[in-house]
PDB file of C-alpha atoms and ligand atoms in Angstrom:
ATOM      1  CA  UNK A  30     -11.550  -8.479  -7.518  1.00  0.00           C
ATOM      2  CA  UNK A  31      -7.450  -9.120  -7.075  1.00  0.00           C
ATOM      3  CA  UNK A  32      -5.304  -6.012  -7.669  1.00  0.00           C
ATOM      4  CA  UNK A  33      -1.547  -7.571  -7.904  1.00  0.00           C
ATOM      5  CA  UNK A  34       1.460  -8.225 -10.574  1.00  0.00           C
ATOM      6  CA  UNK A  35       1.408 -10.253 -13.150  1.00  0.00           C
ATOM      7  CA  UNK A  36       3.637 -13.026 -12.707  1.00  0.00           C
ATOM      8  CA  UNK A  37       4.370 -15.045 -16.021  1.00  0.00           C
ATOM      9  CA  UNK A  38       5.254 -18.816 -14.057  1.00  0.00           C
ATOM     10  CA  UNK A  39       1.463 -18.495 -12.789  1.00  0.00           C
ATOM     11  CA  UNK A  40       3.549 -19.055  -9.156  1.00  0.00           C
ATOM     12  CA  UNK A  41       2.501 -15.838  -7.595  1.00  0.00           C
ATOM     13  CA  UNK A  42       0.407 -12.729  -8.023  1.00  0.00           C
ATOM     14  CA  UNK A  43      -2.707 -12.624 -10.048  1.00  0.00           C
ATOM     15  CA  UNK A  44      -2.475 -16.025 -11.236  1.00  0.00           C
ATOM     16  CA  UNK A  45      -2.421 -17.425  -7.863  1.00  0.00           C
ATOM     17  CA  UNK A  46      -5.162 -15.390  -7.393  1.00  0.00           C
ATOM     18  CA  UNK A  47      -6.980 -16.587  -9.945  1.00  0.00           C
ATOM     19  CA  UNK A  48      -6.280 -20.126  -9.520  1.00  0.00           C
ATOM     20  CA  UNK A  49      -7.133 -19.993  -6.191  1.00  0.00           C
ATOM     21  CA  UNK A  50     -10.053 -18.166  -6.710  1.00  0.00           C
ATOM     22  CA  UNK A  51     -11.736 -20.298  -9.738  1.00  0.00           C
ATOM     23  CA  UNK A  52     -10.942 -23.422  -7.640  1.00  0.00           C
ATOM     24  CA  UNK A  53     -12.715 -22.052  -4.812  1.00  0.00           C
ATOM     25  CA  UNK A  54     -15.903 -21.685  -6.648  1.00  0.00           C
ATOM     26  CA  UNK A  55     -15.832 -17.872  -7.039  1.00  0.00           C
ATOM     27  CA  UNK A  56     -14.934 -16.013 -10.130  1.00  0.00           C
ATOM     28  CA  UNK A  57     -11.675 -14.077 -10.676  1.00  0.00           C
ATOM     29  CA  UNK A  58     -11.666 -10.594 -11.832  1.00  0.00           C
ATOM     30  CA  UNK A  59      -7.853  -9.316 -11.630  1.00  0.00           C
ATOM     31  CA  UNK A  60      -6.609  -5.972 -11.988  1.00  0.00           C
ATOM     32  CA  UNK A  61      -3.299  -5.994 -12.975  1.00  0.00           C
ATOM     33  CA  UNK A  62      -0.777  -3.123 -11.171  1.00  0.00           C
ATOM     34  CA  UNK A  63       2.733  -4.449 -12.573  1.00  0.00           C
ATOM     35  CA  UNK A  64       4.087  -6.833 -15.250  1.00  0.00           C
ATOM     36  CA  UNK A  65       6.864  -8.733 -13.775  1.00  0.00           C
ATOM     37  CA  UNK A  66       9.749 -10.857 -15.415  1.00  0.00           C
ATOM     38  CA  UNK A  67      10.165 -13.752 -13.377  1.00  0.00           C
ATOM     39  CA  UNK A  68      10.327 -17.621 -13.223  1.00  0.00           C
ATOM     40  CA  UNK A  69      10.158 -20.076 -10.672  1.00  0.00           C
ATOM     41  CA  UNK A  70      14.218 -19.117  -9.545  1.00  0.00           C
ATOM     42  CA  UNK A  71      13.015 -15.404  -8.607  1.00  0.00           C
ATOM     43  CA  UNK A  72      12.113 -11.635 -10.139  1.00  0.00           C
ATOM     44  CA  UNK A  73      14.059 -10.314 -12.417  1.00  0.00           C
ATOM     45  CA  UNK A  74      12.356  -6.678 -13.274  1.00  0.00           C
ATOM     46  CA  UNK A  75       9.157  -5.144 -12.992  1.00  0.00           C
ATOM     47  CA  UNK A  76       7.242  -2.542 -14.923  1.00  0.00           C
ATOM     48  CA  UNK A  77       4.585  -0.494 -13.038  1.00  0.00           C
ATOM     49  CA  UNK A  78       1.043  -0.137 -14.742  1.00  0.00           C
ATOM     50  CA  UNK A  79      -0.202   3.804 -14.448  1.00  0.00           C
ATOM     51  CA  UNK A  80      -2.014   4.947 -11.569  1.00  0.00           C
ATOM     52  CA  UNK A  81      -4.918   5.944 -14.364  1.00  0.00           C
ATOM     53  CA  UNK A  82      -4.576   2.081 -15.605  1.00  0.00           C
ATOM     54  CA  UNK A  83      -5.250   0.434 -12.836  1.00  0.00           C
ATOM     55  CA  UNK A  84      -8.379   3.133 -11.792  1.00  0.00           C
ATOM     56  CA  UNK A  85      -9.658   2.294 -15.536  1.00  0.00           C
ATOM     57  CA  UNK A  86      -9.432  -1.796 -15.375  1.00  0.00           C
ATOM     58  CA  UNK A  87     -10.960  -1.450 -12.323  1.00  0.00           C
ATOM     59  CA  UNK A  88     -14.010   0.785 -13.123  1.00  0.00           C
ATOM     60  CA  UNK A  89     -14.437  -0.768 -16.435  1.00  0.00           C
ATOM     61  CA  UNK A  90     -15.263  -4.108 -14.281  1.00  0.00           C
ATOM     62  CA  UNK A  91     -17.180  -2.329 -11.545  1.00  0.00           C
ATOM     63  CA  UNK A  92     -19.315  -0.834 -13.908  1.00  0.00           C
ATOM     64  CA  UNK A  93     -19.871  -4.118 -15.448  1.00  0.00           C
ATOM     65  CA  UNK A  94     -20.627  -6.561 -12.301  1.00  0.00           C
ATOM     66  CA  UNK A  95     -21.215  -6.357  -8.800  1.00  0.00           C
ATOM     67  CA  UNK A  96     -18.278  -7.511  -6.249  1.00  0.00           C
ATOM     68  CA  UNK A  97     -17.862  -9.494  -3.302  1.00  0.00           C
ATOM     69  CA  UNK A  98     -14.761  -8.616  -1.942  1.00  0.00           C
ATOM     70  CA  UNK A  99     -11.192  -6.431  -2.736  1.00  0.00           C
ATOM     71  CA  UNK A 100      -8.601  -8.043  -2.118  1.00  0.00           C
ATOM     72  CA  UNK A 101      -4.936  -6.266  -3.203  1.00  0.00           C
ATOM     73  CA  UNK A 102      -1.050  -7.988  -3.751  1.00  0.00           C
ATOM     74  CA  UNK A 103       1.671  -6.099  -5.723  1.00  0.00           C
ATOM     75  CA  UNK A 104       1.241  -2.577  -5.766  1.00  0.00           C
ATOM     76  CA  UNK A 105       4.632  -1.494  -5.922  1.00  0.00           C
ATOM     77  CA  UNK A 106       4.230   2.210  -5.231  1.00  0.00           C
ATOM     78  CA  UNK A 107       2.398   4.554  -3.103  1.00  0.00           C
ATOM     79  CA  UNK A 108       0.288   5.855  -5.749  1.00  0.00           C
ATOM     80  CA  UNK A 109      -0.998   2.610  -6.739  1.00  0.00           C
ATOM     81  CA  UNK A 110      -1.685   2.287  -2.950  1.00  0.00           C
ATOM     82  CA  UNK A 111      -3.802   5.397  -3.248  1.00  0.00           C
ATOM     83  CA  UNK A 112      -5.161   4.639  -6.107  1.00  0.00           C
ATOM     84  CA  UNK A 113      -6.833   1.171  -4.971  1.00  0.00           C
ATOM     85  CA  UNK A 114      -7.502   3.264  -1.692  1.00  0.00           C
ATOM     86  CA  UNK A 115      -9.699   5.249  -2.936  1.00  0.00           C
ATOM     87  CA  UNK A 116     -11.616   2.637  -5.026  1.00  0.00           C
ATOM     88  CA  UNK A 117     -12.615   0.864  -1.696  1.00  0.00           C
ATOM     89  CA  UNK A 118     -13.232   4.034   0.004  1.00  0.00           C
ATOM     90  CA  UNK A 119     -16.221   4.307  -2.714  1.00  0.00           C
ATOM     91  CA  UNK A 120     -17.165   0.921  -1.931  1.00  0.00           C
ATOM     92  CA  UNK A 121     -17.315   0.852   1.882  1.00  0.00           C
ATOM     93  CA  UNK A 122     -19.806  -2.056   2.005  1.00  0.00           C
ATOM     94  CA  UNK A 123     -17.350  -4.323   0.001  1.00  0.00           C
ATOM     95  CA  UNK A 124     -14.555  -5.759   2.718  1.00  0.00           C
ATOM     96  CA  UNK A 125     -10.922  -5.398   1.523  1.00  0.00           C
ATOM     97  CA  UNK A 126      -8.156  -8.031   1.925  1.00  0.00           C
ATOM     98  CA  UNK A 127      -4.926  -6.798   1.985  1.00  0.00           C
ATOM     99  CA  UNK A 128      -1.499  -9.202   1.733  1.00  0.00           C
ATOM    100  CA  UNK A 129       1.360  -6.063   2.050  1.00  0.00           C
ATOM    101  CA  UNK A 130       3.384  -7.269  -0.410  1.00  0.00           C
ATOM    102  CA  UNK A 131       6.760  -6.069  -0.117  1.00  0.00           C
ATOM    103  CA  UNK A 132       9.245  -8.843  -1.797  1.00  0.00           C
ATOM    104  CA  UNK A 133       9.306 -11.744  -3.290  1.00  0.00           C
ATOM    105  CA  UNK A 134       9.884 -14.800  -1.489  1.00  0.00           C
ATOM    106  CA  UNK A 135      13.408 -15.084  -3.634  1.00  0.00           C
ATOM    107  CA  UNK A 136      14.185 -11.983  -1.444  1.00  0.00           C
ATOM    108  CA  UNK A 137      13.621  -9.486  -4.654  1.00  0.00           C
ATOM    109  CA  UNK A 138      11.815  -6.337  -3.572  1.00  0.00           C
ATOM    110  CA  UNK A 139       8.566  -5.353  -5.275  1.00  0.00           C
ATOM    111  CA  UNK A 140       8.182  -2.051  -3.977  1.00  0.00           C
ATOM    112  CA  UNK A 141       9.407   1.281  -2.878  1.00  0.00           C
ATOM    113  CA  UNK A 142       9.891   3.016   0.331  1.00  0.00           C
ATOM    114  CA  UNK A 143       6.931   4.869   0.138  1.00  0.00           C
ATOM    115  CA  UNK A 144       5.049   1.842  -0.231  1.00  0.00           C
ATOM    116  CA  UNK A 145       4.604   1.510   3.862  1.00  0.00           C
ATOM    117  CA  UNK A 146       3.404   4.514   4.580  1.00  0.00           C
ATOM    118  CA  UNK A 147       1.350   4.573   1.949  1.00  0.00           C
ATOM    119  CA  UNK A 148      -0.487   1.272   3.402  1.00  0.00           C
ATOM    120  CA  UNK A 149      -0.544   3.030   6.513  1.00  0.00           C
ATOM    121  CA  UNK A 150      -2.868   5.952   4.985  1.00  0.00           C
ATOM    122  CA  UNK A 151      -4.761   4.544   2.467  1.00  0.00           C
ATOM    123  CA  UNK A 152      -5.305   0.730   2.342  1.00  0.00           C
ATOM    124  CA  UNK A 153      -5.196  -0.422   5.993  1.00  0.00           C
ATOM    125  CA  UNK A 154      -7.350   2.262   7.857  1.00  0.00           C
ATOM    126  CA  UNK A 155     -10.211   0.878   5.569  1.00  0.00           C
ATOM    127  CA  UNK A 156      -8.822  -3.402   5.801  1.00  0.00           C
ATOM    128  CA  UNK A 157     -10.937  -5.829   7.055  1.00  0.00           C
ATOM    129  CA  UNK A 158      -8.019  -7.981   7.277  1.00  0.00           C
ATOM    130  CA  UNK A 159      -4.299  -8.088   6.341  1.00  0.00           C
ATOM    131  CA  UNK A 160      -2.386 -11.468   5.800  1.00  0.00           C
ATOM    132  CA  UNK A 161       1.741 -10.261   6.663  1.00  0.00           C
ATOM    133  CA  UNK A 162       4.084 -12.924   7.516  1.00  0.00           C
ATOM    134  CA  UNK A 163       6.202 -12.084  10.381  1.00  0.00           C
ATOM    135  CA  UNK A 164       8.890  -9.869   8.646  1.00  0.00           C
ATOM    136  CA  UNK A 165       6.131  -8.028   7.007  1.00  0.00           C
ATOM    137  CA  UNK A 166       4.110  -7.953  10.405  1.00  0.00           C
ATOM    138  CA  UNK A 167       7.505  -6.131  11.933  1.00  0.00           C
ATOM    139  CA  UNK A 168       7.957  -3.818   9.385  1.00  0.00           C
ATOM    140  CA  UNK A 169       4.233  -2.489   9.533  1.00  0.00           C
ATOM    141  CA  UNK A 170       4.341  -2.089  12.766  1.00  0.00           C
ATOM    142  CA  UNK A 171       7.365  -0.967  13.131  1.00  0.00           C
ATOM    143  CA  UNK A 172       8.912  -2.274  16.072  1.00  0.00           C
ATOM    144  CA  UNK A 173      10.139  -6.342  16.871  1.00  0.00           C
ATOM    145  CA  UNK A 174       7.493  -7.176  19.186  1.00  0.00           C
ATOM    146  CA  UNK A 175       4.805  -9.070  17.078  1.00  0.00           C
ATOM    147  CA  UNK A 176       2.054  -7.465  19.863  1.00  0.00           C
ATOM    148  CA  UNK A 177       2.870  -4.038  19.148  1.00  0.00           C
ATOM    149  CA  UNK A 178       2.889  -4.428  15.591  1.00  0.00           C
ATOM    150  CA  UNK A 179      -0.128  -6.146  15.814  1.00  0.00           C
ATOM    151  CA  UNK A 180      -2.138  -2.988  18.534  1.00  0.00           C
ATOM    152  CA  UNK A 181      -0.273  -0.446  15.944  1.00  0.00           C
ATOM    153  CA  UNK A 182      -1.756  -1.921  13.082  1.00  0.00           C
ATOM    154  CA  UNK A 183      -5.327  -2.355  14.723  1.00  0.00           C
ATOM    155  CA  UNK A 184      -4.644   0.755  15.811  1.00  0.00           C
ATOM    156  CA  UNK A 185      -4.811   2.196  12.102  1.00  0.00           C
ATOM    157  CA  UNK A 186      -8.514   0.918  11.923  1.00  0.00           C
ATOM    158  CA  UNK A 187      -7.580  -2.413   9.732  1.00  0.00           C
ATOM    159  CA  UNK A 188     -10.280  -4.682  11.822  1.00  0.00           C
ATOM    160  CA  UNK A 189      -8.013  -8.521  11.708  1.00  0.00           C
ATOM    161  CA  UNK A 190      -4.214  -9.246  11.235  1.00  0.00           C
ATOM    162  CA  UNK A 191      -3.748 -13.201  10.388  1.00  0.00           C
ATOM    163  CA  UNK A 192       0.340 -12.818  10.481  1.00  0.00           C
ATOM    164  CA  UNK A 193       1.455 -16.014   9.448  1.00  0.00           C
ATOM    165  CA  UNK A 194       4.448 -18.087  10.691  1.00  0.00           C
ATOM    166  CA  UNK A 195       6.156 -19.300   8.212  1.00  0.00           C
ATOM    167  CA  UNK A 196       9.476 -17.391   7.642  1.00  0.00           C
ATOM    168  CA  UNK A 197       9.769 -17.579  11.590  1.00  0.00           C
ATOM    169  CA  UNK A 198      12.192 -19.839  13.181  1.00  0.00           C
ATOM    170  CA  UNK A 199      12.497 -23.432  12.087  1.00  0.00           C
ATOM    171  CA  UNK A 200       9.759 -25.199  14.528  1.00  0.00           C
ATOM    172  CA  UNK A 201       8.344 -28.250  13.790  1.00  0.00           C
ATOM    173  CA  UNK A 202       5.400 -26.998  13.251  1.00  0.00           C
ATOM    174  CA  UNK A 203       4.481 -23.689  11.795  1.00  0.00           C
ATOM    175  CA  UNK A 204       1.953 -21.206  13.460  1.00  0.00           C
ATOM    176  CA  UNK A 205      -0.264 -19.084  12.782  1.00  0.00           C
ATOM    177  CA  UNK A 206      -2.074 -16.221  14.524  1.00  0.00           C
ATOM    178  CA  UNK A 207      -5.361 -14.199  13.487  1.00  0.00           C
ATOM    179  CA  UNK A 208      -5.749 -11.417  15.546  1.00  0.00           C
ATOM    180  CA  UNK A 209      -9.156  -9.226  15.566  1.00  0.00           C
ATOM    181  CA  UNK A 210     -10.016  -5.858  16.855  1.00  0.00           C
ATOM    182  CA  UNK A 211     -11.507  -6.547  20.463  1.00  0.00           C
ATOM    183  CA  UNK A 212      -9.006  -8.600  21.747  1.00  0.00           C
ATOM    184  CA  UNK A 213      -9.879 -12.061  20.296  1.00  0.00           C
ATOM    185  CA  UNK A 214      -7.132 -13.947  18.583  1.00  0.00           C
ATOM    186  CA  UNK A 215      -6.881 -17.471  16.940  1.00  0.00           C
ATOM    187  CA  UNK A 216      -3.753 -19.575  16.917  1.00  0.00           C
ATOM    188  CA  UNK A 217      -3.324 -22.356  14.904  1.00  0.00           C
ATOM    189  CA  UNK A 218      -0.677 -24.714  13.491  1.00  0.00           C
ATOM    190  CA  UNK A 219       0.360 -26.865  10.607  1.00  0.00           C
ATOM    191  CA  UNK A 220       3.156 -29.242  10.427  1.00  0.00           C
ATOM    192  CA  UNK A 221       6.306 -27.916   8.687  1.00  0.00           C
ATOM    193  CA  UNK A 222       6.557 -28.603   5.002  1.00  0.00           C
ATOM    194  CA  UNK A 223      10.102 -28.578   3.789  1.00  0.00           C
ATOM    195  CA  UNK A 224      11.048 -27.072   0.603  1.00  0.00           C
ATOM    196  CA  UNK A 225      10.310 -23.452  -0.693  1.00  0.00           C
ATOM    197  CA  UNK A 226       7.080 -22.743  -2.582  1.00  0.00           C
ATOM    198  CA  UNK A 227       6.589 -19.786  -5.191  1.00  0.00           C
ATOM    199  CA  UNK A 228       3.069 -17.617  -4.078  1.00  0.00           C
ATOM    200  CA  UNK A 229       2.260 -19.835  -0.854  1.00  0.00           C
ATOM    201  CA  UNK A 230       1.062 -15.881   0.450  1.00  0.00           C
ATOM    202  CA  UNK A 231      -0.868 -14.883  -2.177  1.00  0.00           C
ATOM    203  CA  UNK A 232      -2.338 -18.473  -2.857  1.00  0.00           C
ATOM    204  CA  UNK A 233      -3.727 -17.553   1.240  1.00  0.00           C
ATOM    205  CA  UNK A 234      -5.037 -14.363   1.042  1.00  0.00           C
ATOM    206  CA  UNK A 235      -7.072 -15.459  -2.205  1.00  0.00           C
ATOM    207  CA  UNK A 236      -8.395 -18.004  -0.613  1.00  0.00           C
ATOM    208  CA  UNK A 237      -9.573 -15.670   2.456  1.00  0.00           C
ATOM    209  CA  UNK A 238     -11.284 -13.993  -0.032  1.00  0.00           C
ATOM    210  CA  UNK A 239     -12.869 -16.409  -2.092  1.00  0.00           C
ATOM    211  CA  UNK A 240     -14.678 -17.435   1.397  1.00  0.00           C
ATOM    212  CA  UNK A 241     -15.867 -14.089   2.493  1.00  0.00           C
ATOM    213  CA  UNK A 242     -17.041 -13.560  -0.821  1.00  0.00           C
ATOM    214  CA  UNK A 243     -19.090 -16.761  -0.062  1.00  0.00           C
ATOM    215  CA  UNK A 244     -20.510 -15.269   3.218  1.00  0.00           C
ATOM    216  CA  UNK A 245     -17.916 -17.002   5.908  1.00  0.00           C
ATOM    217  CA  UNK A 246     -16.720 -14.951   8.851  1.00  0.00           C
ATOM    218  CA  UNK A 247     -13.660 -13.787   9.305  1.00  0.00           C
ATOM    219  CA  UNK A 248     -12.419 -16.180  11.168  1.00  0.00           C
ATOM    220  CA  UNK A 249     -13.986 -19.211   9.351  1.00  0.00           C
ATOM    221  CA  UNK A 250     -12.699 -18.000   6.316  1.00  0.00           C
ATOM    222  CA  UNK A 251      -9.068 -17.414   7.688  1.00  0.00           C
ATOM    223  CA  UNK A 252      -9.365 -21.107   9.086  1.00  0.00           C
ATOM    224  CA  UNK A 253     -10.403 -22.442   5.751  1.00  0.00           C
ATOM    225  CA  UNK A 254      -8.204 -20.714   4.040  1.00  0.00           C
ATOM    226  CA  UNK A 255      -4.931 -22.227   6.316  1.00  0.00           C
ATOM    227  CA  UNK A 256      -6.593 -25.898   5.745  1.00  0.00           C
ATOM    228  CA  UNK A 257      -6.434 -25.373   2.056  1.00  0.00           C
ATOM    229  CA  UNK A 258      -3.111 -23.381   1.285  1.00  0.00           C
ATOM    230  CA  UNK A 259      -1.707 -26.080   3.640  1.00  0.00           C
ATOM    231  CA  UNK A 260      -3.263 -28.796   1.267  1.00  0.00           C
ATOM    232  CA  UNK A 261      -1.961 -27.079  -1.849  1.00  0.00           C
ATOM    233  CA  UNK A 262       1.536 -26.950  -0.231  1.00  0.00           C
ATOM    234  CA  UNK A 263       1.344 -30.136   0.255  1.00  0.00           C
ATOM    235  CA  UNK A 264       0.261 -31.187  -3.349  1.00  0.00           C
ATOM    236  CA  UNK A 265       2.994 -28.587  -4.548  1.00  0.00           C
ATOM    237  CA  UNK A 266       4.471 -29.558  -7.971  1.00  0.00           C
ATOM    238  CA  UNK A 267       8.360 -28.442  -9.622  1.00  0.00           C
ATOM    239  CA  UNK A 268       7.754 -26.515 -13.255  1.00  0.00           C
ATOM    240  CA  UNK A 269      11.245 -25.058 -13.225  1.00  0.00           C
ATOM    241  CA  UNK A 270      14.404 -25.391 -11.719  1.00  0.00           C
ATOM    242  CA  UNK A 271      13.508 -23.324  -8.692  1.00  0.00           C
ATOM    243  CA  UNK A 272      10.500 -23.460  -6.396  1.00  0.00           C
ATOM    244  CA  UNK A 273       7.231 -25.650  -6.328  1.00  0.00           C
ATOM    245  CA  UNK A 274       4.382 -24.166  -7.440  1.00  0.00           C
ATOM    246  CA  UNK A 275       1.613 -24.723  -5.291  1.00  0.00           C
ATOM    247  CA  UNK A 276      -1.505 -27.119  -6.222  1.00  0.00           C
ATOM    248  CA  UNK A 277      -4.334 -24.743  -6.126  1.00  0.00           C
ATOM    249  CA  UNK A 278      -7.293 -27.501  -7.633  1.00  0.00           C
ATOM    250  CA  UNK A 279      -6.765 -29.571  -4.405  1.00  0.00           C
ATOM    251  CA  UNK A 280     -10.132 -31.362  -3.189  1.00  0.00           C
ATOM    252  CA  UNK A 281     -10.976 -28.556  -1.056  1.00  0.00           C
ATOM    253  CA  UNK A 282     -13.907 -28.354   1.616  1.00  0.00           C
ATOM    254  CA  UNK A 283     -15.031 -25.741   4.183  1.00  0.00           C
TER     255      UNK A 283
HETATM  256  O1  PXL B 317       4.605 -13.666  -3.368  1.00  0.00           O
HETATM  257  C1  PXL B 317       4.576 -12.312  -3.501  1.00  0.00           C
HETATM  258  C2  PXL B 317       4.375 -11.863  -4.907  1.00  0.00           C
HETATM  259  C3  PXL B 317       3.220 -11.206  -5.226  1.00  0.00           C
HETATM  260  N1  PXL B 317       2.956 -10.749  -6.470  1.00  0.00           N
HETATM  261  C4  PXL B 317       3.824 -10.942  -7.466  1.00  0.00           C
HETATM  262  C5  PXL B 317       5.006 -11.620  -7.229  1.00  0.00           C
HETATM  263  C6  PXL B 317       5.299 -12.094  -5.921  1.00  0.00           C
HETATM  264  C7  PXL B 317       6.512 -12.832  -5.667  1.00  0.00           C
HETATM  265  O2  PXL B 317       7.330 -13.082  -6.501  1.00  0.00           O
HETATM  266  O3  PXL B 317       5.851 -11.805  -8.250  1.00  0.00           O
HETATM  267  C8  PXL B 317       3.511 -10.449  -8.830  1.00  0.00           C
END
């Protein structure tokens, strides 16, 4: 079950998820917090969905079928963070997946200043994993050095940080670091792809989800989940005038 925006160019946000999800071989149940306007050249306004409208999609589907794992986008304000907070608080056998969606890769924000702290109460305390890219990693943590960031946000109780690479200096390749509580932590790395891709982040963390729900581990999922975003990168395809869309029915395998 996703809980993001609605982006009409299927680039980003629910659709991604959904895309990702269905080609994964799980089914998609989305919860939609925000209607965007947007096309493959960026954001150009948002409309929130009610705190009560998200609780009721969500319940109306949770009364309905069982679920394998939460896994949240776009929530654009704190009470939408609460609100999706509390519905995996009442599930607290179901993990939760959180990507702390901030702005769109266009460099449009997507949600308020309350939206941090708001993670920091309600979503990550209860996260079995969160997927930031380095920015996002800095901000959530709240200081430049990735390792603090990374024992603050531990800290909280969210149980693995995979903070991803990408919008990091221009290496060769990019890397990519999954960090879980207990000291372990994964590196790996992917040669650079050049070009800019529209939902890259949210294609990942769907795909971490679709293989939890389908029993991996942690870090098996995370690892399968790099192998195939990095695939649908690859396979990315132009729509618009602006950026690719990425290929989420790749060939993929565990
Ligand atoms: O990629 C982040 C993102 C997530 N969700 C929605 C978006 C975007 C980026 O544009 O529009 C709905």
């Amino acid at each position: 079950m996703t809980f993001g925006g609605h982006d009409p160019s299927s680039g980003a946000g629910i659709q991604a998820d959904a895309l990702t999800v269905h080609a994964l071989s799980c089914h998609p149940v989305t919860v939609v917090t925000a209607v965007t306007v947007q096309n493959s050249q960026g954001v150009l306004d948002y409309q929130l969905i009610t705190p009560q409208h998200i609780f009721d999609q969500a319940k109306a589907l949770l009364n309905d079928m069982d679920i394998a794992v939460i896994k949240t986008g776009m929530l654009g304000n704190d009470e939408a963070v609460k609100v999706v907070g509390e519905i995996s608080k009442s599930l607290p056998g179901i993990p939760l997946i959180v990507d702390p969606v901030l702005a769109s890769n266009t460099g449009q924000s997507l949600s308020t200043d309350e939206l941090v702290p708001a993670l920091h109460e309600h979503l990550l305390p209860g996260a079995t994993l969160t997927t930031p890219n380095v920015d996002e990693c800095r901000i959530l943590g709240r200081s430049r050095s990735i390792e603090s960031c990374v024992n603050a946000i531990l800290k909280l109780g969210c149980r693995n940080i995979l903070v991803t690479g990408t919008h990091d200096s221009e290496t060769a390749d990019v890397e990519h670091t999954l960090f879980m509580a207990g000291g372990r932590s994964y590196r790996s790395s992917y040669p650079r792809l050049q070009g800019e891709y529209h939902g890259s982040g949210c294609t990942l963390a769907a795909a971490v989800s679709a293989f939890v729900a389908r029993g991996f581990s942690v870090d098996r999922a995370v690892a399968s989940a790099l192998d195939y975003t990095w695939q649908t990168i690859k396979q990315a395809y132009k729509v618009g005038y602006g950026q690719f869309i990425p290929q989420r029915s790749v060939c993929s395998e565990d």
